[in-house]
mmCIF file of C-alpha atoms in Angstrom:
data_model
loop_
_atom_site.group_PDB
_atom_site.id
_atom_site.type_symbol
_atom_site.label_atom_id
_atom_site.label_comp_id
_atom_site.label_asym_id
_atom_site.label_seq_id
_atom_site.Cartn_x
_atom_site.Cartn_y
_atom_site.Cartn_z
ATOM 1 C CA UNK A 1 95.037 228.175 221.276
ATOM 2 C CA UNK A 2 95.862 231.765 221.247
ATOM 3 C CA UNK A 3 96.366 232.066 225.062
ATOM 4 C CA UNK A 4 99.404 229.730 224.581
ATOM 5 C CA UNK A 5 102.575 231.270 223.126
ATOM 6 C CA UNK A 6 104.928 228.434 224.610
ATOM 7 C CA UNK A 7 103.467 224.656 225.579
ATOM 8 C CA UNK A 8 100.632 224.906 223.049
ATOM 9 C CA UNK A 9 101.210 221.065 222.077
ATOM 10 C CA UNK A 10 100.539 220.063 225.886
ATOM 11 C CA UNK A 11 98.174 222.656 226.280
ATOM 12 C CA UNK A 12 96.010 221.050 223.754
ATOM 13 C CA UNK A 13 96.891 217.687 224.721
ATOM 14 C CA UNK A 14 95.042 218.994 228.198
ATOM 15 C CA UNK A 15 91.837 219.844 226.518
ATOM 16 C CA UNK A 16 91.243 216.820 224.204
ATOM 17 C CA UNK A 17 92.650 214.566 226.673
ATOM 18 C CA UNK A 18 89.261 215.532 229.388
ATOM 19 C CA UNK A 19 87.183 214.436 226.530
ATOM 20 C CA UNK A 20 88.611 210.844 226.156
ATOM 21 C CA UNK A 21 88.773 210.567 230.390
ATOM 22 C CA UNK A 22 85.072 211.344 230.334
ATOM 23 C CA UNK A 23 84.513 208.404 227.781
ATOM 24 C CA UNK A 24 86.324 206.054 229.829
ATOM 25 C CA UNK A 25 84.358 206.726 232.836
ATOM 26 C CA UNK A 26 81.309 207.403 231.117
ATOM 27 C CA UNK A 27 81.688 203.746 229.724
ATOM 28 C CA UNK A 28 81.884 202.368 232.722
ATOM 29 C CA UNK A 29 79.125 204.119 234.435
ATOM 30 C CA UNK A 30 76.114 203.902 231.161
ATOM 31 C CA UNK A 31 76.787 199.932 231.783
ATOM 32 C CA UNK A 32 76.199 200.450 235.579
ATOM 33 C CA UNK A 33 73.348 202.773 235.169
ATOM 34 C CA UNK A 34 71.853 200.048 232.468
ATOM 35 C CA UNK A 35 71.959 197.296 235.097
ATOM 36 C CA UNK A 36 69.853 199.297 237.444
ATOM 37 C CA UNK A 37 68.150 201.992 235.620
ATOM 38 C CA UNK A 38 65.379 202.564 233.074
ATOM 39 C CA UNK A 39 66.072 204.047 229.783
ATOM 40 C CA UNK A 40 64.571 207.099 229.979
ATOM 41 C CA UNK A 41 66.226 207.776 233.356
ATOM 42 C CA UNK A 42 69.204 207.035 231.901
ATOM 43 C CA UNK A 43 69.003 209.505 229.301
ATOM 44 C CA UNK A 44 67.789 212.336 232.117
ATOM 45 C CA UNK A 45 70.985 211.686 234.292
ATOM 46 C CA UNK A 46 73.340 211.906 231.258
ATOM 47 C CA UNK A 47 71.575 214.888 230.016
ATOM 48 C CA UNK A 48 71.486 217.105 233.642
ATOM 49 C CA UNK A 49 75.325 215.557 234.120
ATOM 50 C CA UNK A 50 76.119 217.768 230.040
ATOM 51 C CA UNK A 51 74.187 220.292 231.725
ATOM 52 C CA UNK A 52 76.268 220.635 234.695
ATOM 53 C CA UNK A 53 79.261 220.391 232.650
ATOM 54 C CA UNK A 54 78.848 222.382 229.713
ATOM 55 C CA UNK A 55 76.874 225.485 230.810
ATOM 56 C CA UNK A 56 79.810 226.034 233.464
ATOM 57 C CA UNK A 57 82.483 225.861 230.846
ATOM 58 C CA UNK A 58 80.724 228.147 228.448
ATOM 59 C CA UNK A 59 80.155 230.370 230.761
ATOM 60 C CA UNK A 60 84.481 230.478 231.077
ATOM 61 C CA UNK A 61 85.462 230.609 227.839
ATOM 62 C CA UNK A 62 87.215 234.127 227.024
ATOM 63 C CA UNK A 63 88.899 235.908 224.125
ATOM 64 C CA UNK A 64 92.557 236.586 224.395
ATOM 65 C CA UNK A 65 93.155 240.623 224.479
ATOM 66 C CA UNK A 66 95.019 240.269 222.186
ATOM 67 C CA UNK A 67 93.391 239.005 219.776
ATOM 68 C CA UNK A 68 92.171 240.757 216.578
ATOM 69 C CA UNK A 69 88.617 239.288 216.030
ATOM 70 C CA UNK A 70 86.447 237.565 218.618
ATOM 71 C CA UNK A 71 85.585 235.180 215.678
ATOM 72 C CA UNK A 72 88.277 234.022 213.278
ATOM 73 C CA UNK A 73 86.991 233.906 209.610
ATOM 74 C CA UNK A 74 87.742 230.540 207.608
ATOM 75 C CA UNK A 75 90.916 230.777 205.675
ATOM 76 C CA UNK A 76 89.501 229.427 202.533
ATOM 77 C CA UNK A 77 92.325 230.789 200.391
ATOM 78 C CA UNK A 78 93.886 227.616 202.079
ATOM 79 C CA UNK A 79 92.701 225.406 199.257
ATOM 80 C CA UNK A 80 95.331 227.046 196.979
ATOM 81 C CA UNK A 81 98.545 225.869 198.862
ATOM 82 C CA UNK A 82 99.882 222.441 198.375
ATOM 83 C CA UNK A 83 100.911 221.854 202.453
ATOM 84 C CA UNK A 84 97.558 222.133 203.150
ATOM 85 C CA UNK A 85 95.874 220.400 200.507
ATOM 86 C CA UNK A 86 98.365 217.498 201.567
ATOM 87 C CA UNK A 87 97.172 218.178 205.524
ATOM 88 C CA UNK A 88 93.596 218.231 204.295
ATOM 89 C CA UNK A 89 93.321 214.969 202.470
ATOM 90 C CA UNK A 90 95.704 213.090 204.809
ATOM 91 C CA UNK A 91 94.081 213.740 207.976
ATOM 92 C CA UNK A 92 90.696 213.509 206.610
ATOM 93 C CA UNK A 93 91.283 210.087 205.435
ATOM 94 C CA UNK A 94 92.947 209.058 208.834
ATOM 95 C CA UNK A 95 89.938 209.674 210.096
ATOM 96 C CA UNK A 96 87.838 206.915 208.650
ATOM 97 C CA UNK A 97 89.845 204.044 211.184
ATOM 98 C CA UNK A 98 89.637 206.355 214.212
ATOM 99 C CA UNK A 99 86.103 205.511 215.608
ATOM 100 C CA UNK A 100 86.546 201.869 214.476
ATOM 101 C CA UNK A 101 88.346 200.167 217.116
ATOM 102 C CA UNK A 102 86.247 201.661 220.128
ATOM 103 C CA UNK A 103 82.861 200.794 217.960
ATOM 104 C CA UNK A 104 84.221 197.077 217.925
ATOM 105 C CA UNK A 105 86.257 196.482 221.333
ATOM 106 C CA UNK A 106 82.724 195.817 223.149
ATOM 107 C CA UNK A 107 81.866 193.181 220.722
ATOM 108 C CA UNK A 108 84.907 191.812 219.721
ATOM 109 C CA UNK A 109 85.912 191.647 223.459
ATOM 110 C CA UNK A 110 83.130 189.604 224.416
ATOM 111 C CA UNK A 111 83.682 187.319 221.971
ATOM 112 C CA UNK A 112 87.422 186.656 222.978
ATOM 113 C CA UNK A 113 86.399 186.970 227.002
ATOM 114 C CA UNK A 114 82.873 185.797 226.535
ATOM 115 C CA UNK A 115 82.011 188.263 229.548
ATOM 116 C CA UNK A 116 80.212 191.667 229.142
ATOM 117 C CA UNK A 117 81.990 193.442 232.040
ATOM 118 C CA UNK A 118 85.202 192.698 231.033
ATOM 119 C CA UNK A 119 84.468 194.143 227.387
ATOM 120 C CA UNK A 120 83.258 196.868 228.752
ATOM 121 C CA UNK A 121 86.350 197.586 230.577
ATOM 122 C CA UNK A 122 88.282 196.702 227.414
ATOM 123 C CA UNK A 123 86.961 199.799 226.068
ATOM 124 C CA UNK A 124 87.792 202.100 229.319
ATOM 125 C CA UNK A 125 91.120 201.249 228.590
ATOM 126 C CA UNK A 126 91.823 202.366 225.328
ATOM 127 C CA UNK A 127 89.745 205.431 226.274
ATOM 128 C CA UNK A 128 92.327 206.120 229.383
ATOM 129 C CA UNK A 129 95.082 204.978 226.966
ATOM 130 C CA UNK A 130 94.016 207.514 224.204
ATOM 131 C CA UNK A 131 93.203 210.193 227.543
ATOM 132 C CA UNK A 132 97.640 209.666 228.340
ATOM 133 C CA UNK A 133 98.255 209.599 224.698
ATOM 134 C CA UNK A 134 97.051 213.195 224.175
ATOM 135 C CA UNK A 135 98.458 214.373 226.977
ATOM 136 C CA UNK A 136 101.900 212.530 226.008
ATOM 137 C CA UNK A 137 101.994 213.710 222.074
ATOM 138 C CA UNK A 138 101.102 217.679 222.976
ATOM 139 C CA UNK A 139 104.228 217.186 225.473
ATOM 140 C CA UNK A 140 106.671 215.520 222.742
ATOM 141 C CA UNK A 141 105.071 217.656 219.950
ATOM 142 C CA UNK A 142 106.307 220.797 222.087
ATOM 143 C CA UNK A 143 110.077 219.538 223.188
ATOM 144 C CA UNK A 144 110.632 216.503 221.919
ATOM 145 C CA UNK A 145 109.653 215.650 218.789
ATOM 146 C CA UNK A 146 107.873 218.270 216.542
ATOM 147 C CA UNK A 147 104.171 217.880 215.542
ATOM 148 C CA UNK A 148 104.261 216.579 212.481
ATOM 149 C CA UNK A 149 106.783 213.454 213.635
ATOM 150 C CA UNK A 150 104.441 213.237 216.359
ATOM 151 C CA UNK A 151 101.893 212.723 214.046
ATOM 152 C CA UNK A 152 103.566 210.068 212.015
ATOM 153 C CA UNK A 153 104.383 208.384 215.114
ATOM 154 C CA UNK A 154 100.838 208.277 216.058
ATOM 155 C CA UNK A 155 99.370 207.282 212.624
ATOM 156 C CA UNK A 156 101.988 204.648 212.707
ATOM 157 C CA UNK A 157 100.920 203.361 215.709
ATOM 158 C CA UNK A 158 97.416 203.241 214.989
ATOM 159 C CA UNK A 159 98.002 201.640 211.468
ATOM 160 C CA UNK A 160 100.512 198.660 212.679
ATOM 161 C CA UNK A 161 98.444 197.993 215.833
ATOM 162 C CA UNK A 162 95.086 197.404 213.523
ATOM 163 C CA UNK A 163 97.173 195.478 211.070
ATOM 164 C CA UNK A 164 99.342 193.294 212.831
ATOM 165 C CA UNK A 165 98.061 193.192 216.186
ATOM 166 C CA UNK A 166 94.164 193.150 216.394
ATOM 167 C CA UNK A 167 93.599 190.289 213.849
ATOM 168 C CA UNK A 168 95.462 187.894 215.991
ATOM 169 C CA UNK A 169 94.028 188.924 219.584
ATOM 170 C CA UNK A 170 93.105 185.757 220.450
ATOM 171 C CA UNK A 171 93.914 186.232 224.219
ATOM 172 C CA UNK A 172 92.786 189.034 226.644
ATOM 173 C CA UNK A 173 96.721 189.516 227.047
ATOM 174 C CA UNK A 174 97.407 190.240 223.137
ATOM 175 C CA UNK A 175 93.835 191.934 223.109
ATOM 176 C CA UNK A 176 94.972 194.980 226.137
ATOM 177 C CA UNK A 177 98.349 195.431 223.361
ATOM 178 C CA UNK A 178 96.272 195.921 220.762
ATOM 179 C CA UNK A 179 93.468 198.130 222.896
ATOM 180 C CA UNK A 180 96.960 200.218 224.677
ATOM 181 C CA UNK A 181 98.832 200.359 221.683
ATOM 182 C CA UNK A 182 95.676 201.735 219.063
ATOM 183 C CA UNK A 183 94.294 204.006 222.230
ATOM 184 C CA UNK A 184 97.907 205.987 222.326
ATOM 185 C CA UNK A 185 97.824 206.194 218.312
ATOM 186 C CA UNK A 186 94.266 207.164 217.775
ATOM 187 C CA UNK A 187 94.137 209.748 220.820
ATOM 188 C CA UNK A 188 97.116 211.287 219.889
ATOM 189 C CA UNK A 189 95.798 212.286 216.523
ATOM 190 C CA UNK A 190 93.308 214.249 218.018
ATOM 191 C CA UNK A 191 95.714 216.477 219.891
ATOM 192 C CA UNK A 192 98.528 216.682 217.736
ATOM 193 C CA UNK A 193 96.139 217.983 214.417
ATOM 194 C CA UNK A 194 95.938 221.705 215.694
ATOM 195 C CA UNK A 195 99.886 221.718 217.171
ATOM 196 C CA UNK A 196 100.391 220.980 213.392
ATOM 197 C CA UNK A 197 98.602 223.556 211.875
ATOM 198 C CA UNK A 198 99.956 226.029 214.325
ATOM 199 C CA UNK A 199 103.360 224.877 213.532
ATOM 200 C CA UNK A 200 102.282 225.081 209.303
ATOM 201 C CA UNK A 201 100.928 228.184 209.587
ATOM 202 C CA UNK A 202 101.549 230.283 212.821
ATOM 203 C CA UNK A 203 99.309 229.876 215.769
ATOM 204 C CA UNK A 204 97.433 233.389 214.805
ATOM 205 C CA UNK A 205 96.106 231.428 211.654
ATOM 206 C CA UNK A 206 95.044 228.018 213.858
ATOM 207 C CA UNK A 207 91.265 228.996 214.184
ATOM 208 C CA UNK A 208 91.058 229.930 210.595
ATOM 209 C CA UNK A 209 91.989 227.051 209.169
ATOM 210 C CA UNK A 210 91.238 224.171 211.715
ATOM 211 C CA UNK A 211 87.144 223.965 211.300
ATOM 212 C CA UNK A 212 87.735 223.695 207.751
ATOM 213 C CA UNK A 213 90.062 220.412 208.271
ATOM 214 C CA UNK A 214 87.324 219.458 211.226
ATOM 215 C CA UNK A 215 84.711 219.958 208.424
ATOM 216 C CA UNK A 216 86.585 217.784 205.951
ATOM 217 C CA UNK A 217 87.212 214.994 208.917
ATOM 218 C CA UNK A 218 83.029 214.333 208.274
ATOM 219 C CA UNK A 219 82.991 211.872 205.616
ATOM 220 C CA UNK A 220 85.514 209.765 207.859
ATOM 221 C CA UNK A 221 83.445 210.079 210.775
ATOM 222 C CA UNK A 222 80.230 209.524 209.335
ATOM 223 C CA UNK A 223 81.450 206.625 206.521
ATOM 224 C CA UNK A 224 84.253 205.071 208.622
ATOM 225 C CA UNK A 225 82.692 202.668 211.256
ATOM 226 C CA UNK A 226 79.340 201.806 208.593
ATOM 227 C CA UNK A 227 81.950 200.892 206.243
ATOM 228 C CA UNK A 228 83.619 198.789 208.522
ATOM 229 C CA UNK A 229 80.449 197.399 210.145
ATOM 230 C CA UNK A 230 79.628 195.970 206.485
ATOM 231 C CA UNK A 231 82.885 194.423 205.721
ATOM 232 C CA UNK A 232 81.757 192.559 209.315
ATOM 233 C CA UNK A 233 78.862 191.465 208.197
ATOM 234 C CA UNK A 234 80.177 190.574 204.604
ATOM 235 C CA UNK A 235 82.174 188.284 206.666
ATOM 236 C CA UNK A 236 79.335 186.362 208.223
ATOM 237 C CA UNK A 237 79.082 187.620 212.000
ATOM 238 C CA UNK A 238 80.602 184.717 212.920
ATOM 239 C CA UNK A 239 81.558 184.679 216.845
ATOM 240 C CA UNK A 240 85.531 184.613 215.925
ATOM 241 C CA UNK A 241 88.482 186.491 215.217
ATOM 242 C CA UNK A 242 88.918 186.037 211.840
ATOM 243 C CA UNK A 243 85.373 187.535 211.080
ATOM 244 C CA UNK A 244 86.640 190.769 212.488
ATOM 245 C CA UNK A 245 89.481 190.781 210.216
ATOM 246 C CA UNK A 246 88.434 192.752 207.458
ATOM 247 C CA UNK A 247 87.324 195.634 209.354
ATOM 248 C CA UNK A 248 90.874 195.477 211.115
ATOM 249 C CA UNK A 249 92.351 195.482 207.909
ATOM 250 C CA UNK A 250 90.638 198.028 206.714
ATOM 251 C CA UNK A 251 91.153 200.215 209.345
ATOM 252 C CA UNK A 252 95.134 199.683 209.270
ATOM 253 C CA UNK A 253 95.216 200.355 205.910
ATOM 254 C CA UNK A 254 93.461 203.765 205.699
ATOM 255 C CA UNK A 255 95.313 205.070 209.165
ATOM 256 C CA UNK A 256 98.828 203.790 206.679
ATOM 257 C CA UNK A 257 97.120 205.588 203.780
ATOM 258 C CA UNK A 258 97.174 208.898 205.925
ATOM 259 C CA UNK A 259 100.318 207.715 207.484
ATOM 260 C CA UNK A 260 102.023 208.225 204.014
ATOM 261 C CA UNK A 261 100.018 212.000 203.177
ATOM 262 C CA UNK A 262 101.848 212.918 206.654
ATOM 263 C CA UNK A 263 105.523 211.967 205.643
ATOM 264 C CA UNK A 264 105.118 213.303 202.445
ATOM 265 C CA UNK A 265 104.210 216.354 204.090
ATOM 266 C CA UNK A 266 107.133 216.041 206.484
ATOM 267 C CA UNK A 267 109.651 215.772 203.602
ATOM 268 C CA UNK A 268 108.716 218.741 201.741
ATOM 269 C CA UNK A 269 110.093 220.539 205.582
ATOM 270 C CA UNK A 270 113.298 218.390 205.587
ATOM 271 C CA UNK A 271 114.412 214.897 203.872
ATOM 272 C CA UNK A 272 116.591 214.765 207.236
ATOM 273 C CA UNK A 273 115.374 212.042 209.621
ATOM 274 C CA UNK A 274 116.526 213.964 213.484
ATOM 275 C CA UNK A 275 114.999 216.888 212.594
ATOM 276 C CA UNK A 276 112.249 217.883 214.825
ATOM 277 C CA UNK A 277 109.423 219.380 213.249
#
């Protein structure tokens, strides 16, 4: 982020928004390659195609001139200032929904469609969706907007699409609103998290602090989905809608729980509404 003085937002946006493209195709070609592969080959192409990817882009990464240490040490200290303890918590618990809606859309898409391919679609879109949505919220963070509205908006989107949306998708037409609609709020999380702690704390201090809010973002991504998974099974693994429910409600609910850490943080800014920040 330090090579960015001006456009960081989009900049970012850029970078996470690769990742989410390569999951939508990648979705689409794994069920291909299962159709008329074995396993194990399977696992060889997908491991030479990380090869070819990776090594390249390792090989390009480079240290801004500029800047004062090759490796940024983690700004620990942190833990003593309310903003952050407030960015900490929040985003870490917004985290626990953010994996549950692509975990689901195969299986809760073939249940509404009753066709594999089409499920598997499903989830290409709200991986393209999520792929425009970081692009989108780095470009409003930067002029628009502010990064810290453009998180709310995001978290707001994520939460009212689980909540009001995805327990009622009884059609493939309500079903793409929901997949659209959750893509754009959970993939613009991703990108708008740094913008915000550049914008907190000054883009020099980004790398300090950042993989210690990544490291607190584990217990979401590790408990979130299992969590969810149970409340599925609780329900009886029934082949309809309402069986999904609880892990839809569930995952509303926590992306509205860090929905309400991020405009408390926004306050303490400015109680003004067109303000961007």
């Amino acid at each position: 982020m330090q090579w960015f003085e001006k456009h960081r937002g989009l900049a970012v946006g850029i970078v996470f928004g690769g990742g989410s493209l390569g999951s939508a195709i990648m979705s689409i070609a794994t069920n291909m390659m299962v159709k008329r592969l074995s396993l194990e080959w399977i696992f060889r192409i997908l491991a030479f195609l990380l090869w070819g990817v990776c090594a390249p882009a390792a090989c390009l990464i480079r240290q801004p001139s500029h800047a004062k240490n090759s490796v940024p040490r983690p700004q620990w200290y942190r833990f003593r200032e309310k903003e952050f303890l407030i960015l900490f918590v929040g985003t870490g618990l917004a985290c626990f929904p953010l994996f549950i809606p692509p975990y689901f859309i195969p299986i809760f898409a073939r249940s509404v469609t009753h066709s594999q391919n089409i499920a598997v679609i499903m989830l290409a879109i709200w991986n393209v969706a999520s792929t425009i949505a970081r692009v989108l919220a780095g470009f409003l963070s930067d002029s628009v907007l502010g990064p810290i509205n453009s998180l709310i908006l995001s978290l707001a989107l994520a939460g009212v699409s689980a909540l009001a949306i995805w327990p009622f998708s009884s059609t493939t037409g309500v079903l793409s609103v929901f997949i659209v609609l959750n893509g754009f709020g959970c993939g613009a999380f991703f990108s708008l998290v740094p913008s915000t702690i550049g914008a907190m704390f000054g883009g020099k201090n980004t790398m300090g602090i950042l993989p210690i809010i990544w490291a607190g973002w584990f217990v979401g991504f590790f408990f979130g989905s299992p969590i969810a998974s149970g409340l599925y099974s609780l329900s009886g693994k029934a082949d309809n809608i309402e069986s999904y429910r609880p892990a839809a409600y569930y995952a509303g609910a926590m992306s509205i729980v860090g929905l309400l850490f991020t405009i408390v943080l926004r306050l303490m800014y400015s109680t003004q509404l067109l303000v961007k920040i």
